[in-house]
Short mmCIF file of C-alpha atoms in Angstrom, two decimals:
data_model
loop_
_atom_site.label_atom_id
_atom_site.label_comp_id
_atom_site.label_asym_id
_atom_site.label_seq_id
_atom_site.Cartn_x
_atom_site.Cartn_y
_atom_site.Cartn_z
CA MET A 1 -7.26 27.10 -16.40
CA ILE A 2 -6.21 24.04 -14.62
CA LYS A 3 -2.59 24.42 -15.83
CA GLU A 4 -1.90 28.22 -14.29
CA MET A 5 -2.42 26.46 -10.30
CA LYS A 6 1.00 26.33 -8.71
CA THR A 7 -0.20 25.09 -5.40
CA PHE A 8 -3.45 21.69 -5.24
CA ARG A 9 -4.43 21.26 -1.62
CA LEU A 10 -6.00 17.48 -1.89
CA ILE A 11 -7.60 15.01 0.53
CA GLY A 12 -5.53 11.45 0.38
CA LEU A 13 -7.34 8.39 1.41
CA MET A 14 -5.98 4.37 1.85
CA SER A 15 -7.21 1.61 2.83
CA GLY A 16 -4.74 -1.32 2.97
CA THR A 17 -5.17 -5.16 2.24
CA SER A 18 -3.98 -5.55 5.77
CA LEU A 19 -6.88 -3.50 7.28
CA ASP A 20 -5.67 -1.52 10.09
CA GLY A 21 -8.42 1.38 8.97
CA LEU A 22 -8.58 3.95 6.70
CA ASP A 23 -5.45 6.70 6.85
CA ILE A 24 -6.45 9.82 5.88
CA ALA A 25 -4.42 13.37 4.25
CA ASP A 26 -4.93 16.94 3.99
CA VAL A 27 -1.69 18.01 1.49
CA SER A 28 -0.90 20.99 0.15
CA PHE A 29 1.15 20.00 -3.50
CA SER A 30 3.33 23.17 -5.16
CA LEU A 31 4.79 22.33 -8.38
CA ILE A 32 8.45 24.63 -8.44
CA ASP A 33 9.56 26.15 -11.64
CA ASP A 34 7.72 23.12 -14.15
CA GLN A 35 9.70 20.21 -12.46
CA LYS A 36 9.35 19.87 -9.06
CA TRP A 37 7.09 19.07 -6.69
CA THR A 38 7.65 19.47 -2.95
CA PHE A 39 4.01 19.02 -0.39
CA SER A 40 3.42 19.35 2.91
CA VAL A 41 1.37 17.96 4.83
CA ASN A 42 -1.23 19.70 6.64
CA HIS A 43 -3.49 16.66 9.66
CA ALA A 44 -3.47 13.24 8.92
CA LYS A 45 -5.17 10.61 11.03
CA THR A 46 -6.31 7.36 10.94
CA VAL A 47 -9.86 5.69 11.95
CA ALA A 48 -9.17 2.04 12.64
CA TYR A 49 -12.42 -0.21 11.93
CA SER A 50 -14.63 -2.35 14.30
CA ASP A 51 -14.04 -5.29 14.11
CA SER A 52 -16.99 -6.28 12.85
CA PHE A 53 -16.57 -4.18 9.79
CA ARG A 54 -12.75 -5.77 9.94
CA LYS A 55 -14.90 -8.49 9.42
CA GLU A 56 -16.59 -8.09 6.82
CA LEU A 57 -13.87 -6.31 5.58
CA ILE A 58 -11.69 -9.73 4.97
CA SER A 59 -14.65 -11.72 4.30
CA ALA A 60 -15.48 -9.91 1.14
CA PRO A 61 -13.90 -12.08 -1.78
CA LYS A 62 -16.21 -15.11 -0.36
CA MET A 63 -19.98 -12.64 -0.66
CA SER A 64 -22.09 -12.99 -3.31
CA GLY A 65 -22.34 -10.42 -6.21
CA GLU A 66 -25.46 -8.28 -4.21
CA GLU A 67 -23.76 -8.33 -0.93
CA LEU A 68 -20.17 -7.42 -2.10
CA GLY A 69 -21.89 -4.92 -3.97
CA LEU A 70 -23.67 -3.47 -0.10
CA LEU A 71 -20.04 -4.06 1.43
CA SER A 72 -18.85 -1.57 -1.34
CA VAL A 73 -21.57 0.91 -0.75
CA LYS A 74 -21.26 0.56 2.48
CA LEU A 75 -18.26 1.05 2.17
CA ALA A 76 -18.21 4.41 1.02
CA LYS A 77 -20.49 5.90 2.71
CA PHE A 78 -17.88 5.51 5.93
CA TYR A 79 -15.57 7.15 3.90
CA ALA A 80 -17.59 10.39 3.24
CA GLU A 81 -18.32 10.05 6.73
CA GLN A 82 -14.88 10.01 7.72
CA VAL A 83 -13.99 12.57 5.21
CA ASN A 84 -16.71 15.29 6.90
CA LEU A 85 -16.17 15.17 10.14
CA PHE A 86 -12.24 14.59 8.65
CA ILE A 87 -13.27 17.91 7.76
CA SER A 88 -15.01 19.02 9.94
CA THR A 89 -12.88 18.44 13.05
CA ASN A 90 -9.58 20.11 10.91
CA ASP A 91 -12.23 23.45 9.98
CA ILE A 92 -10.97 23.27 6.44
CA SER A 93 -13.11 24.96 4.40
CA ARG A 94 -14.42 22.60 1.20
CA THR A 95 -13.78 25.47 -1.00
CA ASP A 96 -9.78 24.98 -0.29
CA ILE A 97 -9.58 20.91 -1.43
CA TYR A 98 -8.30 20.60 -4.93
CA ALA A 99 -9.78 16.97 -5.40
CA LEU A 100 -11.19 13.41 -2.71
CA SER A 101 -8.51 10.80 -3.75
CA SER A 102 -9.34 7.47 -3.12
CA HIS A 103 -7.65 4.02 -3.36
CA GLY A 104 -10.56 1.88 -2.26
CA GLN A 105 -10.95 -1.51 -0.24
CA THR A 106 -8.77 -4.67 -2.57
CA ILE A 107 -11.03 -6.80 -2.86
CA PHE A 108 -10.42 -9.21 -5.90
CA HIS A 109 -6.53 -8.51 -7.67
CA GLN A 110 -6.07 -11.19 -10.35
CA PRO A 111 -3.48 -9.41 -13.10
CA GLU A 112 -3.04 -12.14 -14.85
CA LYS A 113 -6.95 -12.68 -15.60
CA SER A 114 -6.99 -8.90 -17.03
CA PHE A 115 -9.19 -7.78 -13.54
CA THR A 116 -8.88 -5.84 -10.64
CA GLN A 117 -12.06 -4.96 -8.34
CA GLN A 118 -11.70 -2.15 -5.15
CA ILE A 119 -14.73 -1.05 -3.55
CA GLY A 120 -15.73 1.26 -2.22
CA ASN A 121 -14.80 3.14 -6.01
CA LEU A 122 -18.58 4.80 -5.76
CA PRO A 123 -20.83 7.80 -6.91
CA HIS A 124 -21.38 8.05 -3.74
CA LEU A 125 -18.01 9.73 -2.09
CA ALA A 126 -18.93 13.13 -4.31
CA THR A 127 -22.42 13.39 -3.31
CA LEU A 128 -22.00 13.13 -0.01
CA THR A 129 -18.16 14.99 0.51
CA GLY A 130 -19.98 17.32 -2.55
CA LEU A 131 -15.84 17.00 -2.99
CA LYS A 132 -14.30 15.99 -7.17
CA VAL A 133 -13.71 12.52 -6.40
CA ILE A 134 -10.76 11.02 -7.45
CA THR A 135 -10.37 7.11 -7.88
CA ASP A 136 -10.25 3.99 -9.85
CA PHE A 137 -6.60 3.54 -9.85
CA ARG A 138 -5.29 0.97 -10.90
CA THR A 139 -8.43 -1.49 -13.88
CA LYS A 140 -6.99 0.92 -17.03
CA ASP A 141 -2.93 -0.77 -16.46
CA VAL A 142 -4.80 -4.55 -16.21
CA ALA A 143 -7.17 -3.50 -19.56
CA LEU A 144 -3.33 -2.17 -20.75
CA GLY A 145 -1.66 -5.90 -19.47
CA GLY A 146 -0.27 -4.17 -16.68
CA THR A 147 -0.49 -5.56 -12.88
CA GLY A 148 -1.77 -2.72 -12.06
CA ALA A 149 0.34 -2.66 -9.00
CA PRO A 150 2.55 -1.13 -7.73
CA LEU A 151 1.42 2.72 -8.01
CA ILE A 152 3.34 4.13 -4.96
CA PRO A 153 7.33 4.04 -6.60
CA LEU A 154 6.38 6.95 -9.15
CA VAL A 155 4.92 8.78 -5.67
CA ASP A 156 8.47 7.95 -4.49
CA HIS A 157 9.93 8.87 -6.92
CA SER A 158 8.79 12.26 -8.09
CA LEU A 159 7.85 13.61 -4.39
CA PHE A 160 10.98 11.44 -2.60
CA ALA A 161 13.87 10.87 -5.54
CA ASN A 162 16.15 12.24 -2.75
CA GLU A 163 16.18 10.72 0.31
CA ALA A 164 17.53 7.48 -0.79
CA GLU A 165 18.47 4.91 -3.79
CA ALA A 166 15.88 2.25 -3.19
CA PHE A 167 12.39 2.67 -1.65
CA LEU A 168 10.03 -0.27 0.35
CA ASN A 169 6.59 -0.11 1.54
CA LEU A 170 6.26 -2.43 4.56
CA GLY A 171 2.25 -3.17 4.01
CA GLY A 172 0.04 -5.52 4.11
CA PHE A 173 2.47 -6.69 1.37
CA SER A 174 6.39 -5.19 0.81
CA ASN A 175 6.58 -3.23 -2.14
CA LEU A 176 10.72 -2.36 -3.64
CA SER A 177 11.05 0.62 -6.31
CA TYR A 178 14.78 1.59 -6.88
CA ARG A 179 15.92 3.43 -10.27
CA LYS A 180 18.05 2.51 -13.16
CA ASN A 181 19.70 3.89 -16.27
CA GLY A 182 16.56 7.19 -15.32
CA ILE A 183 14.14 4.39 -15.53
CA VAL A 184 12.14 3.89 -12.38
CA TYR A 185 11.76 0.13 -11.21
CA SER A 186 8.94 -1.73 -9.00
CA PHE A 187 7.91 -4.63 -7.83
CA ASP A 188 6.68 -6.78 -4.95
CA VAL A 189 8.74 -8.17 -2.82
CA GLY A 190 6.33 -11.25 -0.64
CA PRO A 191 3.52 -10.69 1.73
CA ALA A 192 4.63 -8.64 4.35
CA ASN A 193 2.39 -8.25 7.51
CA ILE A 194 -1.18 -9.46 5.60
CA VAL A 195 1.05 -12.82 7.10
CA VAL A 196 1.27 -11.75 9.99
CA ASN A 197 -2.22 -10.26 11.26
CA HIS A 198 -3.60 -13.25 9.92
CA LEU A 199 -1.61 -15.85 12.14
CA MET A 200 -2.18 -13.67 14.57
CA GLN A 201 -6.22 -13.68 14.57
CA THR A 202 -7.15 -16.91 13.01
CA ASP A 203 -4.57 -18.41 16.16
CA LEU A 204 -4.72 -15.88 18.81
CA GLY A 205 -7.96 -12.87 18.19
CA GLN A 206 -5.62 -10.33 18.19
CA SER A 207 -5.17 -7.98 15.24
CA MET A 208 -1.75 -7.92 15.11
CA ASP A 209 2.26 -9.12 16.97
CA VAL A 210 2.98 -5.70 17.97
CA ARG A 211 6.72 -4.88 17.41
CA GLY A 212 6.80 -8.31 16.40
CA GLN A 213 7.30 -9.73 20.49
CA LEU A 214 5.77 -13.07 20.15
CA ALA A 215 8.37 -13.37 17.38
CA ARG A 216 11.10 -12.58 18.42
CA SER A 217 10.49 -15.66 21.06
CA GLY A 218 10.48 -17.94 18.51
CA LYS A 219 12.87 -19.81 16.83
CA LEU A 220 13.51 -20.82 13.49
CA ASP A 221 12.58 -24.11 11.45
CA VAL A 222 14.62 -24.12 8.93
CA GLY A 223 12.01 -26.78 6.97
CA LEU A 224 9.00 -24.27 6.36
CA PHE A 225 12.22 -21.41 5.97
CA ASP A 226 12.96 -23.23 2.95
CA SER A 227 9.62 -23.74 1.93
CA LEU A 228 9.20 -20.39 2.07
CA ASN A 229 12.41 -19.30 0.15
CA SER A 230 11.40 -22.00 -3.02
CA LEU A 231 8.22 -20.36 -3.84
CA ASP A 232 8.21 -20.17 -8.11
CA TYR A 233 7.03 -16.22 -6.76
CA PHE A 234 10.39 -15.49 -5.49
CA LYS A 235 12.36 -16.60 -8.50
CA LEU A 236 10.47 -14.32 -11.14
CA ASN A 237 12.25 -11.34 -12.32
CA GLY A 238 9.53 -8.14 -12.07
CA PRO A 239 6.56 -6.39 -13.08
CA LYS A 240 5.24 -8.67 -10.57
CA SER A 241 2.69 -8.33 -7.94
CA LEU A 242 0.69 -10.36 -5.37
CA GLY A 243 -3.09 -10.40 -3.81
CA TRP A 244 -4.80 -11.91 -1.30
CA GLU A 245 -5.69 -14.81 -2.74
CA TRP A 246 -2.19 -16.07 -3.82
CA VAL A 247 -1.20 -16.44 0.06
CA GLU A 248 -4.36 -18.01 0.43
CA LYS A 249 -3.17 -20.38 -2.41
CA GLU A 250 0.09 -20.91 -1.72
CA ILE A 251 1.37 -18.96 2.19
CA LEU A 252 -1.12 -20.17 4.54
CA PRO A 253 -0.99 -24.18 3.78
CA MET A 254 2.29 -24.11 4.49
CA MET A 255 1.60 -21.77 7.93
CA GLU A 256 -1.01 -25.28 8.64
CA LYS A 257 2.48 -26.97 9.97
CA ASP A 258 2.46 -27.67 13.73
CA ILE A 259 5.82 -25.96 15.49
CA GLY A 260 3.66 -23.09 17.13
CA ILE A 261 2.74 -19.70 16.13
CA GLU A 262 5.89 -17.84 17.54
CA ASN A 263 7.49 -20.48 15.83
CA LYS A 264 6.21 -19.70 12.31
CA LEU A 265 5.97 -15.90 12.90
CA HIS A 266 9.41 -16.25 13.97
CA THR A 267 10.19 -17.37 10.83
CA TYR A 268 7.99 -16.01 8.61
CA ILE A 269 9.72 -12.66 9.58
CA LYS A 270 13.26 -14.48 8.97
CA HIS A 271 11.83 -15.05 5.30
CA VAL A 272 10.26 -11.19 4.51
CA SER A 273 13.76 -9.86 5.85
CA TYR A 274 15.95 -12.42 3.89
CA GLN A 275 13.59 -11.72 0.73
CA LEU A 276 14.22 -7.88 0.90
CA ALA A 277 17.73 -7.95 1.95
CA LYS A 278 18.11 -10.45 -1.64
CA SER A 279 16.15 -7.59 -3.12
CA PHE A 280 18.20 -5.25 -1.78
CA GLU A 281 20.85 -6.64 -3.29
CA ASN A 282 19.98 -7.73 -6.24
CA CYS A 283 18.71 -4.20 -7.49
CA GLY A 284 21.97 -2.87 -6.21
CA ALA A 285 20.47 -0.37 -4.33
CA LYS A 286 23.01 1.30 -0.43
CA SER A 287 20.20 3.25 0.62
CA VAL A 288 17.00 2.30 1.14
CA TYR A 289 13.75 4.15 2.29
CA VAL A 290 11.51 2.11 4.42
CA THR A 291 7.62 2.96 5.39
CA GLY A 292 4.65 1.22 6.56
CA GLY A 293 3.12 -0.59 9.12
CA GLY A 294 6.01 -3.15 9.36
CA VAL A 295 8.27 -0.82 10.62
CA TYR A 296 6.70 -0.96 13.75
CA ASN A 297 8.21 -4.13 13.94
CA ASP A 298 11.11 -4.30 15.84
CA PHE A 299 12.30 -7.29 15.23
CA LEU A 300 11.77 -7.31 11.54
CA ILE A 301 13.73 -4.09 11.18
CA GLU A 302 16.01 -5.37 13.62
CA CYS A 303 16.41 -9.26 11.25
CA MET A 304 16.60 -6.67 7.81
CA LYS A 305 19.15 -4.56 9.11
CA GLU A 306 20.86 -8.45 10.06
CA GLU A 307 20.89 -9.50 6.56
CA PHE A 308 21.20 -5.72 4.39
CA LYS A 309 24.57 -3.74 5.35
CA GLY A 310 23.41 -0.54 3.44
CA ASP A 311 21.35 1.74 4.99
CA LEU A 312 17.72 2.05 6.09
CA ILE A 313 16.42 5.57 5.91
CA ILE A 314 13.18 5.86 8.08
CA PRO A 315 10.99 8.65 7.90
CA ASP A 316 9.43 10.83 10.66
CA LYS A 317 5.97 8.58 11.38
CA GLU A 318 3.87 10.92 9.43
CA ILE A 319 5.45 9.85 6.54
CA ILE A 320 5.61 5.53 7.68
CA GLU A 321 1.68 5.79 8.21
CA PHE A 322 0.79 8.69 5.80
CA LYS A 323 2.64 7.99 2.74
CA GLU A 324 0.28 5.85 1.15
CA ALA A 325 -2.67 8.36 1.23
CA ILE A 326 -0.36 11.56 0.56
CA GLY A 327 1.16 9.00 -2.44
CA PHE A 328 -2.91 8.04 -3.80
CA ALA A 329 -3.77 12.91 -3.03
CA PHE A 330 -0.81 13.11 -5.90
CA LEU A 331 -1.76 10.25 -7.82
CA GLY A 332 -5.56 11.65 -7.69
CA LEU A 333 -3.42 15.02 -9.24
CA LEU A 334 -1.95 14.10 -11.56
CA ARG A 335 -4.66 12.42 -13.08
CA SER A 336 -6.78 15.78 -13.18
CA LEU A 337 -4.35 17.25 -14.48
CA GLU A 338 -4.04 14.96 -17.29
CA GLU A 339 -0.19 13.97 -16.41
CA VAL A 340 1.01 10.80 -16.08
CA ASN A 341 0.49 8.90 -13.07
CA VAL A 342 0.77 4.93 -13.56
CA LEU A 343 4.20 3.32 -15.19
CA SER A 344 4.48 0.70 -17.82
CA SER A 345 8.91 -0.02 -16.33
CA VAL A 346 6.74 -0.91 -13.05
CA THR A 347 3.47 -2.40 -14.20
CA GLY A 348 4.74 -3.80 -17.22
CA ALA A 349 1.36 -2.73 -18.95
CA LYS A 350 1.98 -1.55 -23.00
CA ILE A 351 2.11 2.31 -21.95
CA ASP A 352 2.52 4.48 -19.12
CA SER A 353 -1.37 5.94 -18.77
CA CYS A 354 -3.22 8.37 -16.89
CA SER A 355 -5.58 6.04 -14.67
CA GLY A 356 -8.13 6.60 -12.62
CA VAL A 357 -12.23 7.30 -12.74
CA ILE A 358 -13.31 11.07 -12.02
CA PHE A 359 -16.91 12.03 -10.37
CA GLU A 360 -17.96 15.61 -10.23
CA PRO A 361 -20.40 16.53 -6.47
#
């Protein structure tokens, strides 16, 4: 019966490592001639976390097992509350919604130890919203020997294939995907917003460097720049992915250098743009489709344009801000249809997989 349907409406939830907030997207997907997927966004919204809740989520990796379990329940209830408000505010009929698809909040990501954990991925979501819920997209791939990330490249090459040769998401981490000889490849290039936001929070008590203005005012510290670029991770070939634990171990100690916050930010942005341009060139891309919150860092975009001689394509605001929420709605749809939604060519797993856990209301 499912296979006979051609249009599906799902709500996708995404909360990234930069903790900017919860992205909610109400998306309709249509299958054309049993081959090509198209989509339209009906409604979308970002819900900011309160300062206190954000601090709780930041401190989650250091919590006890019981504290983390309670926070997971609290987050699931928050997700459900915001979805219910989103549905009522936009006058959406629940019977029109095929499913709710949620990424959850990543707390631990250590695929080399066969371990990844996203909290908030609980049956509470189905019980409190009355919707079928699809979540927990990374665990199966990790069990299959993969990195459990990135997951959005399949979305890029299913929904946006005509837009560019390669796709970059500038979120907490920067992720690049591209196609070579008909196969999709992808990897995390390096940390992006997550380091900038951390420096702003710890040094100035601010959540972000708005449009990169403070970074722009700084100067390059050549020693720090060279140290960042010499990290072993940047010498590895993909598939490869990163988590906060790596940032804490490898990046943050370097950022203790006493050179001033503006110079740290300036140098870090120069490092990010250098690594990105090198990755674009290595995969042979002449055009790159750029989304994610980092698009709004004007200084970062300018530095990327200085380093990369190809075209940087920046879509409209809706796609910039909600592509990952759209993407997880699509991955949830594929899971429900029992189609492949995680690519082994991207994650390094033994095989492609249909990943995700389904909770019925």
